[in-house]
């Protein structure tokens, strides 16, 4: 009995070690000569997926910020596909309403100050880096030209000015 318990504990530890705990998206401008650049770090926590970072070189004001389906930034960011939407949900705000009632990748807006820099942070409940039903490793973060106004179908945020692939760090 005790032996079985030890074995299952060891298996749980091995599983935890295998699952990646953090990832980084290096965000670059999608247009040639763009000044957009930054990093966003994703960390798995007990409360969900935490993200924190800084992006600079942006026009001052609000910019829609989403996780898009594919980890590809070509064709002015269009290769990243649509908002990550594993539940066929309407567009919304996953940080406020949860990743089942909005596209799981709907992270709202980031705000660039006059100097063009935006601090990015939040925790997305019930989202993971990898594994489970909603995971983001290998997808892309996109910074939009305009503010997300949360209208359907995609928040009317315009072009994709910044893009970065969410890459798991070893
Ligand atoms: Cu987007
Ligand atoms: Zn959306």
PDB file of C-alpha atoms and ligand atoms in Angstrom:
ATOM      1  CA  UNK A   1       0.000   0.000   0.000  1.00  0.00           C
ATOM      2  CA  UNK A   2       2.673   2.466   1.083  1.00  0.00           C
ATOM      3  CA  UNK A   3       4.872   1.347  -1.824  1.00  0.00           C
ATOM      4  CA  UNK A   4       2.088   2.178  -4.292  1.00  0.00           C
ATOM      5  CA  UNK A   5       1.690   5.614  -2.726  1.00  0.00           C
ATOM      6  CA  UNK A   6       5.412   6.332  -3.095  1.00  0.00           C
ATOM      7  CA  UNK A   7       5.292   5.216  -6.717  1.00  0.00           C
ATOM      8  CA  UNK A   8       2.344   7.471  -7.506  1.00  0.00           C
ATOM      9  CA  UNK A   9       4.063  10.396  -5.788  1.00  0.00           C
ATOM     10  CA  UNK A  10       7.200   9.813  -7.836  1.00  0.00           C
ATOM     11  CA  UNK A  11       5.111   9.672 -11.000  1.00  0.00           C
ATOM     12  CA  UNK A  12       3.437  12.974 -10.077  1.00  0.00           C
ATOM     13  CA  UNK A  13       6.833  14.626  -9.497  1.00  0.00           C
ATOM     14  CA  UNK A  14       8.132  13.324 -12.839  1.00  0.00           C
ATOM     15  CA  UNK A  15       4.995  14.633 -14.578  1.00  0.00           C
ATOM     16  CA  UNK A  16       5.383  18.067 -12.971  1.00  0.00           C
ATOM     17  CA  UNK A  17       9.003  18.225 -14.110  1.00  0.00           C
ATOM     18  CA  UNK A  18       8.031  17.364 -17.667  1.00  0.00           C
ATOM     19  CA  UNK A  19       5.395  20.086 -17.997  1.00  0.00           C
ATOM     20  CA  UNK A  20       6.972  23.391 -19.033  1.00  0.00           C
ATOM     21  CA  UNK A  21       6.446  26.153 -16.487  1.00  0.00           C
ATOM     22  CA  UNK A  22       7.370  29.224 -18.448  1.00  0.00           C
ATOM     23  CA  UNK A  23       7.600  30.580 -21.949  1.00  0.00           C
ATOM     24  CA  UNK A  24       8.621  33.807 -23.608  1.00  0.00           C
ATOM     25  CA  UNK A  25       7.190  35.593 -26.598  1.00  0.00           C
ATOM     26  CA  UNK A  26       9.650  37.962 -28.258  1.00  0.00           C
ATOM     27  CA  UNK A  27       7.428  40.537 -29.928  1.00  0.00           C
ATOM     28  CA  UNK A  28       8.592  42.256 -33.091  1.00  0.00           C
ATOM     29  CA  UNK A  29       6.935  44.659 -35.490  1.00  0.00           C
ATOM     30  CA  UNK A  30       5.307  43.007 -38.482  1.00  0.00           C
ATOM     31  CA  UNK A  31       6.168  45.864 -40.863  1.00  0.00           C
ATOM     32  CA  UNK A  32       9.652  46.381 -42.209  1.00  0.00           C
ATOM     33  CA  UNK A  33      11.523  48.995 -40.170  1.00  0.00           C
ATOM     34  CA  UNK A  34       8.919  48.871 -37.402  1.00  0.00           C
ATOM     35  CA  UNK A  35      10.065  50.084 -33.977  1.00  0.00           C
ATOM     36  CA  UNK A  36       7.762  47.658 -32.155  1.00  0.00           C
ATOM     37  CA  UNK A  37       9.667  45.322 -29.861  1.00  0.00           C
ATOM     38  CA  UNK A  38       9.293  43.670 -26.494  1.00  0.00           C
ATOM     39  CA  UNK A  39       8.954  40.488 -24.533  1.00  0.00           C
ATOM     40  CA  UNK A  40       6.085  38.847 -22.716  1.00  0.00           C
ATOM     41  CA  UNK A  41       6.827  36.083 -20.237  1.00  0.00           C
ATOM     42  CA  UNK A  42       4.187  33.454 -19.472  1.00  0.00           C
ATOM     43  CA  UNK A  43       4.368  31.501 -16.223  1.00  0.00           C
ATOM     44  CA  UNK A  44       2.179  28.632 -15.112  1.00  0.00           C
ATOM     45  CA  UNK A  45       0.781  29.230 -11.621  1.00  0.00           C
ATOM     46  CA  UNK A  46      -1.884  27.572  -9.491  1.00  0.00           C
ATOM     47  CA  UNK A  47      -4.298  30.393 -10.380  1.00  0.00           C
ATOM     48  CA  UNK A  48      -3.799  30.117 -14.105  1.00  0.00           C
ATOM     49  CA  UNK A  49      -1.427  31.443 -16.671  1.00  0.00           C
ATOM     50  CA  UNK A  50       0.302  34.621 -15.595  1.00  0.00           C
ATOM     51  CA  UNK A  51       1.797  36.952 -18.167  1.00  0.00           C
ATOM     52  CA  UNK A  52       4.009  39.963 -17.678  1.00  0.00           C
ATOM     53  CA  UNK A  53       6.076  42.020 -20.067  1.00  0.00           C
ATOM     54  CA  UNK A  54       6.852  45.270 -21.765  1.00  0.00           C
ATOM     55  CA  UNK A  55       6.398  46.296 -25.365  1.00  0.00           C
ATOM     56  CA  UNK A  56       7.841  49.507 -26.777  1.00  0.00           C
ATOM     57  CA  UNK A  57       7.815  51.372 -30.068  1.00  0.00           C
ATOM     58  CA  UNK A  58       4.017  51.579 -30.125  1.00  0.00           C
ATOM     59  CA  UNK A  59       1.843  54.525 -31.089  1.00  0.00           C
ATOM     60  CA  UNK A  60       0.479  56.020 -27.849  1.00  0.00           C
ATOM     61  CA  UNK A  61      -2.955  54.767 -26.827  1.00  0.00           C
ATOM     62  CA  UNK A  62      -4.825  51.488 -26.596  1.00  0.00           C
ATOM     63  CA  UNK A  63      -4.031  48.416 -28.633  1.00  0.00           C
ATOM     64  CA  UNK A  64      -5.939  45.147 -28.803  1.00  0.00           C
ATOM     65  CA  UNK A  65      -3.854  42.323 -27.372  1.00  0.00           C
ATOM     66  CA  UNK A  66      -4.681  38.707 -28.148  1.00  0.00           C
ATOM     67  CA  UNK A  67      -3.336  35.218 -28.373  1.00  0.00           C
ATOM     68  CA  UNK A  68      -3.899  34.016 -31.902  1.00  0.00           C
ATOM     69  CA  UNK A  69      -4.162  30.422 -32.965  1.00  0.00           C
ATOM     70  CA  UNK A  70      -0.880  29.758 -34.759  1.00  0.00           C
ATOM     71  CA  UNK A  71       2.713  30.576 -33.856  1.00  0.00           C
ATOM     72  CA  UNK A  72       3.421  32.267 -37.174  1.00  0.00           C
ATOM     73  CA  UNK A  73       4.033  35.980 -37.782  1.00  0.00           C
ATOM     74  CA  UNK A  74       4.362  36.182 -41.579  1.00  0.00           C
ATOM     75  CA  UNK A  75       2.180  38.128 -43.979  1.00  0.00           C
ATOM     76  CA  UNK A  76       1.892  41.140 -41.623  1.00  0.00           C
ATOM     77  CA  UNK A  77       0.830  38.858 -38.791  1.00  0.00           C
ATOM     78  CA  UNK A  78      -2.044  37.303 -40.746  1.00  0.00           C
ATOM     79  CA  UNK A  79      -0.347  33.901 -40.665  1.00  0.00           C
ATOM     80  CA  UNK A  80      -1.148  33.746 -36.936  1.00  0.00           C
ATOM     81  CA  UNK A  81      -4.764  32.997 -37.858  1.00  0.00           C
ATOM     82  CA  UNK A  82      -7.763  34.037 -35.779  1.00  0.00           C
ATOM     83  CA  UNK A  83      -8.097  34.623 -32.035  1.00  0.00           C
ATOM     84  CA  UNK A  84      -7.398  31.403 -30.142  1.00  0.00           C
ATOM     85  CA  UNK A  85     -10.937  30.100 -29.655  1.00  0.00           C
ATOM     86  CA  UNK A  86     -11.132  26.494 -28.441  1.00  0.00           C
ATOM     87  CA  UNK A  87     -14.829  26.687 -27.427  1.00  0.00           C
ATOM     88  CA  UNK A  88     -16.484  28.384 -30.368  1.00  0.00           C
ATOM     89  CA  UNK A  89     -17.235  31.351 -28.079  1.00  0.00           C
ATOM     90  CA  UNK A  90     -18.001  34.940 -29.126  1.00  0.00           C
ATOM     91  CA  UNK A  91     -15.280  37.599 -28.965  1.00  0.00           C
ATOM     92  CA  UNK A  92     -14.910  39.166 -25.525  1.00  0.00           C
ATOM     93  CA  UNK A  93     -12.523  39.571 -22.616  1.00  0.00           C
ATOM     94  CA  UNK A  94     -11.080  36.326 -21.255  1.00  0.00           C
ATOM     95  CA  UNK A  95      -9.422  38.082 -18.301  1.00  0.00           C
ATOM     96  CA  UNK A  96     -12.738  39.476 -17.100  1.00  0.00           C
ATOM     97  CA  UNK A  97     -15.158  36.756 -18.115  1.00  0.00           C
ATOM     98  CA  UNK A  98     -13.066  33.609 -18.298  1.00  0.00           C
ATOM     99  CA  UNK A  99     -11.661  31.727 -21.278  1.00  0.00           C
ATOM    100  CA  UNK A 100     -14.916  29.841 -21.940  1.00  0.00           C
ATOM    101  CA  UNK A 101     -17.158  32.908 -22.313  1.00  0.00           C
ATOM    102  CA  UNK A 102     -14.810  34.706 -24.676  1.00  0.00           C
ATOM    103  CA  UNK A 103     -12.179  33.619 -27.132  1.00  0.00           C
ATOM    104  CA  UNK A 104      -9.588  32.153 -24.742  1.00  0.00           C
ATOM    105  CA  UNK A 105      -7.007  34.413 -26.408  1.00  0.00           C
ATOM    106  CA  UNK A 106      -8.904  37.677 -25.819  1.00  0.00           C
ATOM    107  CA  UNK A 107      -6.624  39.567 -23.441  1.00  0.00           C
ATOM    108  CA  UNK A 108      -8.252  42.986 -23.857  1.00  0.00           C
ATOM    109  CA  UNK A 109      -6.163  46.071 -24.489  1.00  0.00           C
ATOM    110  CA  UNK A 110      -2.710  47.240 -23.584  1.00  0.00           C
ATOM    111  CA  UNK A 111      -2.031  50.954 -23.182  1.00  0.00           C
ATOM    112  CA  UNK A 112       1.041  52.586 -24.677  1.00  0.00           C
ATOM    113  CA  UNK A 113       2.213  55.736 -22.925  1.00  0.00           C
ATOM    114  CA  UNK A 114       3.483  58.830 -24.730  1.00  0.00           C
ATOM    115  CA  UNK A 115       6.952  57.247 -24.924  1.00  0.00           C
ATOM    116  CA  UNK A 116       5.468  54.299 -26.827  1.00  0.00           C
ATOM    117  CA  UNK A 117       5.927  51.714 -24.090  1.00  0.00           C
ATOM    118  CA  UNK A 118       3.230  49.518 -22.637  1.00  0.00           C
ATOM    119  CA  UNK A 119       3.419  47.349 -19.553  1.00  0.00           C
ATOM    120  CA  UNK A 120       1.550  44.114 -20.015  1.00  0.00           C
ATOM    121  CA  UNK A 121       0.315  41.917 -17.184  1.00  0.00           C
ATOM    122  CA  UNK A 122      -2.504  39.659 -16.131  1.00  0.00           C
ATOM    123  CA  UNK A 123      -3.532  36.157 -15.148  1.00  0.00           C
ATOM    124  CA  UNK A 124      -5.770  34.043 -17.318  1.00  0.00           C
ATOM    125  CA  UNK A 125      -7.666  31.526 -15.188  1.00  0.00           C
ATOM    126  CA  UNK A 126      -8.066  28.018 -16.571  1.00  0.00           C
ATOM    127  CA  UNK A 127      -5.521  28.534 -19.304  1.00  0.00           C
ATOM    128  CA  UNK A 128      -2.278  26.570 -19.371  1.00  0.00           C
ATOM    129  CA  UNK A 129       1.027  26.745 -21.147  1.00  0.00           C
ATOM    130  CA  UNK A 130       0.562  23.202 -22.386  1.00  0.00           C
ATOM    131  CA  UNK A 131      -1.749  20.320 -21.710  1.00  0.00           C
ATOM    132  CA  UNK A 132      -5.402  20.340 -20.716  1.00  0.00           C
ATOM    133  CA  UNK A 133      -8.176  21.887 -22.783  1.00  0.00           C
ATOM    134  CA  UNK A 134      -6.820  25.394 -23.320  1.00  0.00           C
ATOM    135  CA  UNK A 135      -3.120  25.858 -23.924  1.00  0.00           C
ATOM    136  CA  UNK A 136      -0.999  28.521 -25.551  1.00  0.00           C
ATOM    137  CA  UNK A 137       2.571  27.269 -26.098  1.00  0.00           C
ATOM    138  CA  UNK A 138       3.494  27.592 -29.752  1.00  0.00           C
ATOM    139  CA  UNK A 139       0.707  30.091 -30.472  1.00  0.00           C
ATOM    140  CA  UNK A 140       1.322  33.813 -31.056  1.00  0.00           C
ATOM    141  CA  UNK A 141       0.652  37.054 -29.203  1.00  0.00           C
ATOM    142  CA  UNK A 142      -0.558  39.844 -31.465  1.00  0.00           C
ATOM    143  CA  UNK A 143      -0.582  43.586 -30.776  1.00  0.00           C
ATOM    144  CA  UNK A 144      -3.140  45.417 -32.889  1.00  0.00           C
ATOM    145  CA  UNK A 145      -3.074  48.797 -34.518  1.00  0.00           C
ATOM    146  CA  UNK A 146      -6.211  50.002 -32.726  1.00  0.00           C
ATOM    147  CA  UNK A 147      -8.133  49.394 -29.503  1.00  0.00           C
ATOM    148  CA  UNK A 148     -10.241  46.279 -29.086  1.00  0.00           C
ATOM    149  CA  UNK A 149     -13.798  47.640 -28.674  1.00  0.00           C
ATOM    150  CA  UNK A 150     -15.143  44.155 -27.825  1.00  0.00           C
ATOM    151  CA  UNK A 151     -17.626  44.251 -30.677  1.00  0.00           C
ATOM    152  CA  UNK A 152     -18.317  41.106 -32.724  1.00  0.00           C
ATOM    153  CA  UNK A 153     -16.769  39.254 -34.371  1.00  0.00           C
ATOM    154  CA  UNK A 154     -13.182  40.323 -33.568  1.00  0.00           C
ATOM    155  CA  UNK A 155     -13.208  43.610 -31.658  1.00  0.00           C
ATOM    156  CA  UNK A 156     -12.481  45.864 -34.631  1.00  0.00           C
ATOM    157  CA  UNK A 157      -8.825  46.295 -33.627  1.00  0.00           C
ATOM    158  CA  UNK A 158      -7.472  46.663 -37.155  1.00  0.00           C
ATOM    159  CA  UNK A 159      -4.076  45.545 -38.418  1.00  0.00           C
ATOM    160  CA  UNK A 160      -1.501  43.461 -36.596  1.00  0.00           C
ATOM    161  CA  UNK A 161       1.483  45.673 -35.774  1.00  0.00           C
ATOM    162  CA  UNK A 162       3.334  43.346 -33.397  1.00  0.00           C
ATOM    163  CA  UNK A 163       3.695  39.583 -33.216  1.00  0.00           C
ATOM    164  CA  UNK A 164       5.633  37.070 -31.131  1.00  0.00           C
ATOM    165  CA  UNK A 165       5.590  33.286 -30.894  1.00  0.00           C
ATOM    166  CA  UNK A 166       5.052  31.893 -27.384  1.00  0.00           C
ATOM    167  CA  UNK A 167       8.151  29.730 -27.093  1.00  0.00           C
ATOM    168  CA  UNK A 168       8.713  27.375 -24.158  1.00  0.00           C
ATOM    169  CA  UNK A 169      12.051  27.997 -22.473  1.00  0.00           C
ATOM    170  CA  UNK A 170      14.012  24.875 -21.524  1.00  0.00           C
TER     171      UNK A 170
HETATM  172 CU1  LIG B   1      -5.829  39.838 -32.317  1.00  0.00          CU
HETATM  173 ZN1  LIG B   2     -11.485  37.415 -29.851  1.00  0.00          ZN
END
